[in-house]
Amino acid sequence: MINDFLISFSLKNTYRVNGIIYCLKQIPLLGRLLPSSLYGAGGLKLFAGILSALWEVISTFAGKLIYMSLIFFGVQMICEDTLLPEGGVFLHMLFFLTAAGALMNTYMFNPSNDKYYAMILMRMDAKRYTLTNYGYTVLKVIIGFIPAVLLFGMLLSVPLWLCMLIPVFIAAMKAAVAAAYLLIYEKSGKTFNENGPSAVIWIIVLLLFGAGCVLPAIGFIIPRPVLLTAAAAAVALGILSCMKIIRFGSYREMYRRILTTAKSQVRAKQTQTADRSRSFISAKGDISSSRTGFEYFNDLFIKRHRRILWRSALRQTAVCVCLVLAAVAGVALFPQVQEDVNDLLMVYLPYFVFIMYAINRGIGFTQALFMNCDHSMLTYSFYKQPKSILRLFVIRLRDIIKINLPPALVIGAGLSALLFVSGGTDNPLNYAVFVVSIAALSIFFSVHHLTMYYLLQPYNAGLEMKSGTYKIVSLITYFACFAFMQMRLPTFAFGVVAICFCVLYCIVASVLIYKLAPRTFRLRT
Amino acid sequence: MDFVIEHLSKSYEKKNVLRDVSFSFKSGRIYGLLGRNGAGKTTLFNCINRDIESSGAFYFEENGLRREVKAEDIGYVLSTPTVPEFLTGREFLKFFIDINKDSIKNIRPLDEYFEYMSIAYDDRDKLMKDYSHGMKNKMQMLINIIARPNLLLLDEPLTSLDVVVAEEMKQLLRSLKGERVTIFSTHILDLALDLCDEIVLLSHGELEAVGKADLDSHDFKEKILAALREDEDD
């Protein structure tokens, strides 16, 4: 038994360590310094092994501490309003949340990769594998909960002996649920996947969650003796359940079903991406183009992808028109808000950096370009010639800007209109700054997305995202935009700076594209 | 005209996939490129096609004159056919001829090309997302041969085709070999022996021609297998 556990644990550890090294290799620059032979090298392996062990310890305690602290603050909030005893509310909430958690988080029915590798690929004995690992998980639950329950339980004046018993109760509930699922499998052949619970389970969980949180909030908790009796019964049931879990004989057959369906679902998802992007191609017979060359090629692409490119942009525009009209009407009808709105308009322009980022269709556009067009076209040498790449880049840039511009113009004009009805401004240039800066932001994001796509081309032939740099740049873009949302700057100054920045960026991007894209715009291997 | 590779090396991290390869291919012949799994056949093609960077020179040599290989000299047909699925076969062909009209000699009406590839009339105006595997393969082949490239690279092109299409393609390749160098990579020894004029082995990162001399086909096969097996011993 011990041996089985050690083998499965080292398997899981190897898989985790290799995962860590893989992640390190994804980091630009650092990744290039690390050769593949590192997967077999001792030093880094040890480092990753330490990280992995740390993760094992942290995952044992940290999650539970956070969970308990959330309950703790919930208890305090409820007790402030209702004058219920803190310890009582704590036990009440914990009882119901534990029941809900046991249903959702069984370990045994989580179709994780390490189980797939061990039981299906490596053909380890399913029963011994499951029992040893399940035993380890139960132990981790008990040990992991002890400090968290002790800390927050004592703070809420729950007696020590009760605090020590709560982790056992939690483990018992989990065992009872696992045994129940095993029984259901035996009786009906139904398997359960905790990552995709059925509607019935969801409803039960929601009811339990409601009973745990809503009842105390409206001033009702189950009296302690009743709770303790129920918990004692649960512990007894848990012990019986453990016997069931130990005696259960069909782990192999059960896991074969759970794990292979889970795997095939993952695989189906990958082909789904390809099928989904293919389904965006419109099969309407009347689509044609009178242009020639790359214009013809691009024209047909845009027309056959109208649904994902233009339709959502036009919808956004319609929504923006409605919002603008409502806002202008609102400000015109209620003179008392005019001064506030006018003040806000003069400092709120940075906020629109994030809005323009959020409504830009650039990512969808480049994804469609790759999945349905460049993914196949990049295998033809005529398409990869520098003059072809640059010619098509310019055409695409024009179209991506065109698609993104309508909502931007509406928003820009809307802000100017709002400024006018809310009392105007002493500098008439402000009206122009709104329109031009919002349009410039929209163009900036269009250029940005297409430039990133051409310079980093992040996908491989299997349509997976391969570039760590691309992910990092995307994250930075997101956080930069998010940071702008928190800023309050004078509209005129910010608008002018934004316009200049956008123009400058477009120039730099074009130069980079002309210099680098013929080399960087490739299929990743 | 010869296609010449000189001092081509390619390594991934520390593994030398291609070691200082130098080789000369003659036009009018089909070369069967054989190698074990992972020997670097696709890497070699990708280097020639400039899909991956490598050290080494590629040029054509005719009557003692050398010139660089340009992108339009190369046709590269992959084992998994990739075509832009949002276009119909006819639109793709029109687009291709449009942008290459300067380099394609005596352009024919589009339907003549489809005729030539035996692509049925009804299929020519269908979106290529609805094409079968074999049809996509024919389209890809058509686009690659239409500009009459001087060098045709074929990476396992017949393996997943049904027998009828595979036979059509073989005939086509034989009829095309006249004015160009054709390099055909495959795992199927019998196919290589049937179609190719020369057998070239890629092993230990080097290219090596296998002379047939006066061996009969059985002995020739044994010789090739023996040469490939050597890989296992080191």
Coordinates of N, CA, C and O in Angstrom, one line a residue, chain A residues 25 34-36 278 281-283 287 291-294 296-297 300-301 304-305 372-373 376-377 379-382 384-385 519 522 525, chain B residues 13 46 49-53 71-72 74 76 78 82-88 91-92 94-96 98-100 127 129 140 143-144:
Chain A
K25 N 9.8 27.9 -19.0 CA 10.3 28.0 -20.4 C 9.4 28.9 -21.3 O 9.8 29.3 -22.4
L34 N 16.8 28.4 -21.1 CA 16.7 27.1 -20.5 C 16.5 26.0 -21.6 O 15.6 26.0 -22.4
P35 N 17.5 25.1 -21.7 CA 17.3 24.0 -22.8 C 16.3 23.0 -22.3 O 16.0 22.9 -21.1
S36 N 15.9 22.2 -23.3 CA 14.9 21.1 -23.0 C 15.5 20.1 -22.1 O 14.8 19.4 -21.3
R278 N -14.9 27.5 -38.0 CA -15.3 27.2 -39.3 C -16.8 27.6 -39.5 O -17.2 28.0 -40.5
I281 N -18.0 30.9 -40.9 CA -17.9 31.2 -42.4 C -19.3 31.1 -42.9 O -20.0 30.1 -42.9
S282 N -19.8 32.2 -43.5 CA -21.1 32.3 -44.0 C -21.2 31.5 -45.4 O -20.3 31.7 -46.2
A283 N -22.2 30.7 -45.5 CA -22.3 29.9 -46.7 C -23.3 30.5 -47.7 O -23.7 29.9 -48.7
I287 N -22.6 35.8 -52.1 CA -21.5 36.6 -51.7 C -20.4 36.6 -52.9 O -20.1 35.5 -53.3
R291 N -13.5 42.9 -56.8 CA -12.1 43.4 -56.7 C -11.1 42.4 -57.3 O -11.5 41.3 -57.7
T292 N -9.8 42.7 -57.2 CA -8.9 41.7 -57.6 C -7.7 41.6 -56.6 O -7.6 42.4 -55.7
G293 N -7.0 40.5 -56.7 CA -5.8 40.3 -55.9 C -6.1 40.2 -54.4 O -7.1 39.7 -54.0
F294 N -5.2 40.9 -53.6 CA -5.4 40.8 -52.2 C -6.7 41.5 -51.7 O -7.3 41.1 -50.7
Y296 N -9.5 41.4 -53.3 CA -10.5 40.4 -53.6 C -10.5 39.4 -52.4 O -11.6 39.1 -51.8
F297 N -9.4 38.9 -52.1 CA -9.2 37.9 -51.0 C -9.7 38.4 -49.7 O -10.5 37.8 -49.0
L300 N -13.6 39.0 -49.7 CA -14.4 37.8 -49.4 C -14.3 37.4 -48.0 O -15.3 36.9 -47.4
F301 N -13.1 37.6 -47.4 CA -13.0 37.2 -46.0 C -13.9 38.0 -45.1 O -14.7 37.4 -44.3
R304 N -17.6 37.1 -45.8 CA -18.1 35.7 -45.3 C -18.0 35.7 -43.7 O -18.5 34.7 -43.1
H305 N -17.3 36.7 -43.1 CA -17.3 36.7 -41.7 C -18.0 37.9 -41.1 O -17.8 38.3 -40.0
N372 N -9.3 30.8 -39.7 CA -10.0 30.5 -40.9 C -9.2 31.0 -42.1 O -9.6 30.7 -43.3
C373 N -8.0 31.6 -41.9 CA -7.3 32.1 -43.1 C -5.8 31.9 -43.0 O -5.3 31.0 -43.7
S376 N -4.0 28.4 -42.8 CA -3.8 27.6 -44.0 C -2.9 28.3 -45.0 O -2.0 27.8 -45.6
M377 N -3.2 29.6 -45.1 CA -2.5 30.4 -46.1 C -1.0 30.5 -45.9 O -0.2 30.6 -46.8
T379 N 1.0 28.4 -45.2 CA 1.8 27.2 -45.7 C 2.2 27.5 -47.2 O 2.9 26.7 -47.8
Y380 N 1.6 28.5 -47.8 CA 2.0 28.8 -49.2 C 3.1 29.8 -49.3 O 3.0 30.9 -48.7
S381 N 4.1 29.6 -50.1 CA 5.2 30.5 -50.1 C 4.9 31.8 -50.7 O 5.4 32.9 -50.3
F382 N 4.0 31.9 -51.7 CA 3.7 33.2 -52.3 C 3.0 34.1 -51.3 O 3.2 35.3 -51.4
K384 N 3.8 34.2 -48.2 CA 4.7 34.6 -47.1 C 5.8 35.6 -47.6 O 6.6 36.0 -46.8
Q385 N 5.7 36.0 -48.9 CA 6.7 36.9 -49.4 C 6.4 38.3 -48.7 O 5.3 38.7 -48.6
R519 N 9.6 38.4 -41.2 CA 10.3 37.4 -40.4 C 9.4 36.8 -39.3 O 9.5 35.6 -39.1
R522 N 4.8 34.0 -39.1 CA 5.0 32.6 -39.5 C 4.2 31.7 -38.7 O 3.7 32.1 -37.6
T525 N 6.2 26.5 -34.9 CA 6.3 25.0 -34.9 C 6.6 24.5 -33.6 O 6.9 25.2 -32.6
Chain B
E13 N 18.3 23.6 -29.8 CA 19.1 23.5 -28.6 C 20.4 22.8 -28.9 O 21.1 23.3 -29.8
N46 N 11.3 22.4 -44.3 CA 11.1 23.8 -43.7 C 12.3 24.7 -43.9 O 12.1 25.9 -44.1
N49 N 12.3 25.8 -47.5 CA 11.2 26.7 -47.8 C 11.3 28.0 -47.0 O 10.4 28.8 -47.0
R50 N 12.4 28.1 -46.2 CA 12.6 29.3 -45.3 C 11.5 29.5 -44.3 O 11.2 30.6 -43.9
D51 N 10.9 28.4 -43.8 CA 10.0 28.5 -42.8 C 10.7 28.6 -41.4 O 10.2 29.1 -40.5
I52 N 11.9 28.0 -41.4 CA 12.7 28.1 -40.2 C 14.1 28.5 -40.6 O 14.5 28.2 -41.7
E53 N 14.7 29.3 -39.7 CA 16.0 29.8 -40.1 C 17.1 28.7 -39.9 O 17.0 27.9 -39.0
A71 N 11.4 32.5 -53.3 CA 10.2 31.9 -52.8 C 9.3 31.3 -53.9 O 8.7 30.3 -53.8
E72 N 9.2 32.1 -55.0 CA 8.3 31.6 -56.1 C 8.9 30.4 -56.9 O 8.2 29.8 -57.7
I74 N 9.6 27.7 -55.4 CA 9.3 26.5 -54.6 C 7.8 26.3 -54.5 O 7.0 27.2 -54.2
Y76 N 5.4 23.7 -52.2 CA 5.5 22.9 -51.1 C 4.1 22.3 -50.7 O 3.2 23.0 -50.3
L78 N 2.0 19.9 -48.3 CA 2.1 19.2 -47.0 C 1.2 18.0 -46.9 O 0.2 17.9 -47.7
T82 N -3.9 22.1 -46.5 CA -4.5 23.3 -45.8 C -4.9 24.2 -47.0 O -4.1 24.6 -47.8
V83 N -6.1 24.6 -46.9 CA -6.7 25.6 -47.9 C -7.5 26.6 -47.2 O -8.0 26.3 -46.1
P84 N -7.6 27.8 -47.7 CA -8.5 28.8 -47.0 C -9.9 28.4 -47.1 O -10.5 28.4 -48.2
E85 N -10.5 28.0 -46.0 CA -11.8 27.4 -46.1 C -12.9 28.3 -46.3 O -14.1 27.9 -46.6
F86 N -12.7 29.6 -46.3 CA -13.7 30.6 -46.5 C -13.9 30.9 -48.0 O -14.8 31.7 -48.3
L87 N -13.1 30.3 -48.8 CA -13.2 30.6 -50.2 C -13.7 29.3 -51.0 O -13.6 28.2 -50.4
T88 N -14.3 29.5 -52.1 CA -14.6 28.4 -53.0 C -13.3 28.1 -53.8 O -12.4 28.9 -53.8
E91 N -12.6 30.7 -56.4 CA -12.2 32.0 -55.8 C -10.7 31.9 -55.5 O -9.9 32.8 -55.7
F92 N -10.3 30.8 -54.9 CA -8.9 30.6 -54.5 C -8.0 30.6 -55.7 O -7.0 31.3 -55.7
K94 N -8.7 31.9 -58.6 CA -8.7 33.3 -59.2 C -7.7 34.2 -58.5 O -6.9 34.9 -59.0
F95 N -7.8 34.1 -57.1 CA -7.0 35.0 -56.3 C -5.5 34.7 -56.6 O -4.7 35.6 -56.8
F96 N -5.2 33.4 -56.6 CA -3.8 33.0 -56.8 C -3.3 33.5 -58.1 O -2.2 34.0 -58.2
D98 N -4.5 35.9 -60.0 CA -4.5 37.4 -59.9 C -3.2 37.9 -59.4 O -2.6 38.8 -60.1
I99 N -2.7 37.4 -58.3 CA -1.5 38.0 -57.7 C -0.2 37.5 -58.3 O 0.8 38.0 -58.1
N100 N -0.3 36.4 -59.0 CA 0.9 35.8 -59.6 C 0.9 35.9 -61.1 O 1.6 35.2 -61.8
L127 N -17.8 26.2 -51.1 CA -16.8 26.6 -50.1 C -15.8 25.5 -49.8 O -16.3 24.3 -49.7
K129 N -14.5 24.7 -47.2 CA -14.7 24.1 -45.9 C -15.5 22.8 -46.0 O -15.5 21.9 -45.1
Q140 N -4.6 22.0 -53.1 CA -3.3 22.5 -52.7 C -2.2 22.1 -53.7 O -1.4 22.9 -54.0
I143 N -2.5 24.6 -56.7 CA -2.0 25.9 -56.4 C -0.5 25.8 -56.5 O 0.2 26.7 -57.0
N144 N 0.1 24.7 -56.0 CA 1.5 24.6 -56.0 C 2.2 24.3 -57.3 O 3.4 24.6 -57.5

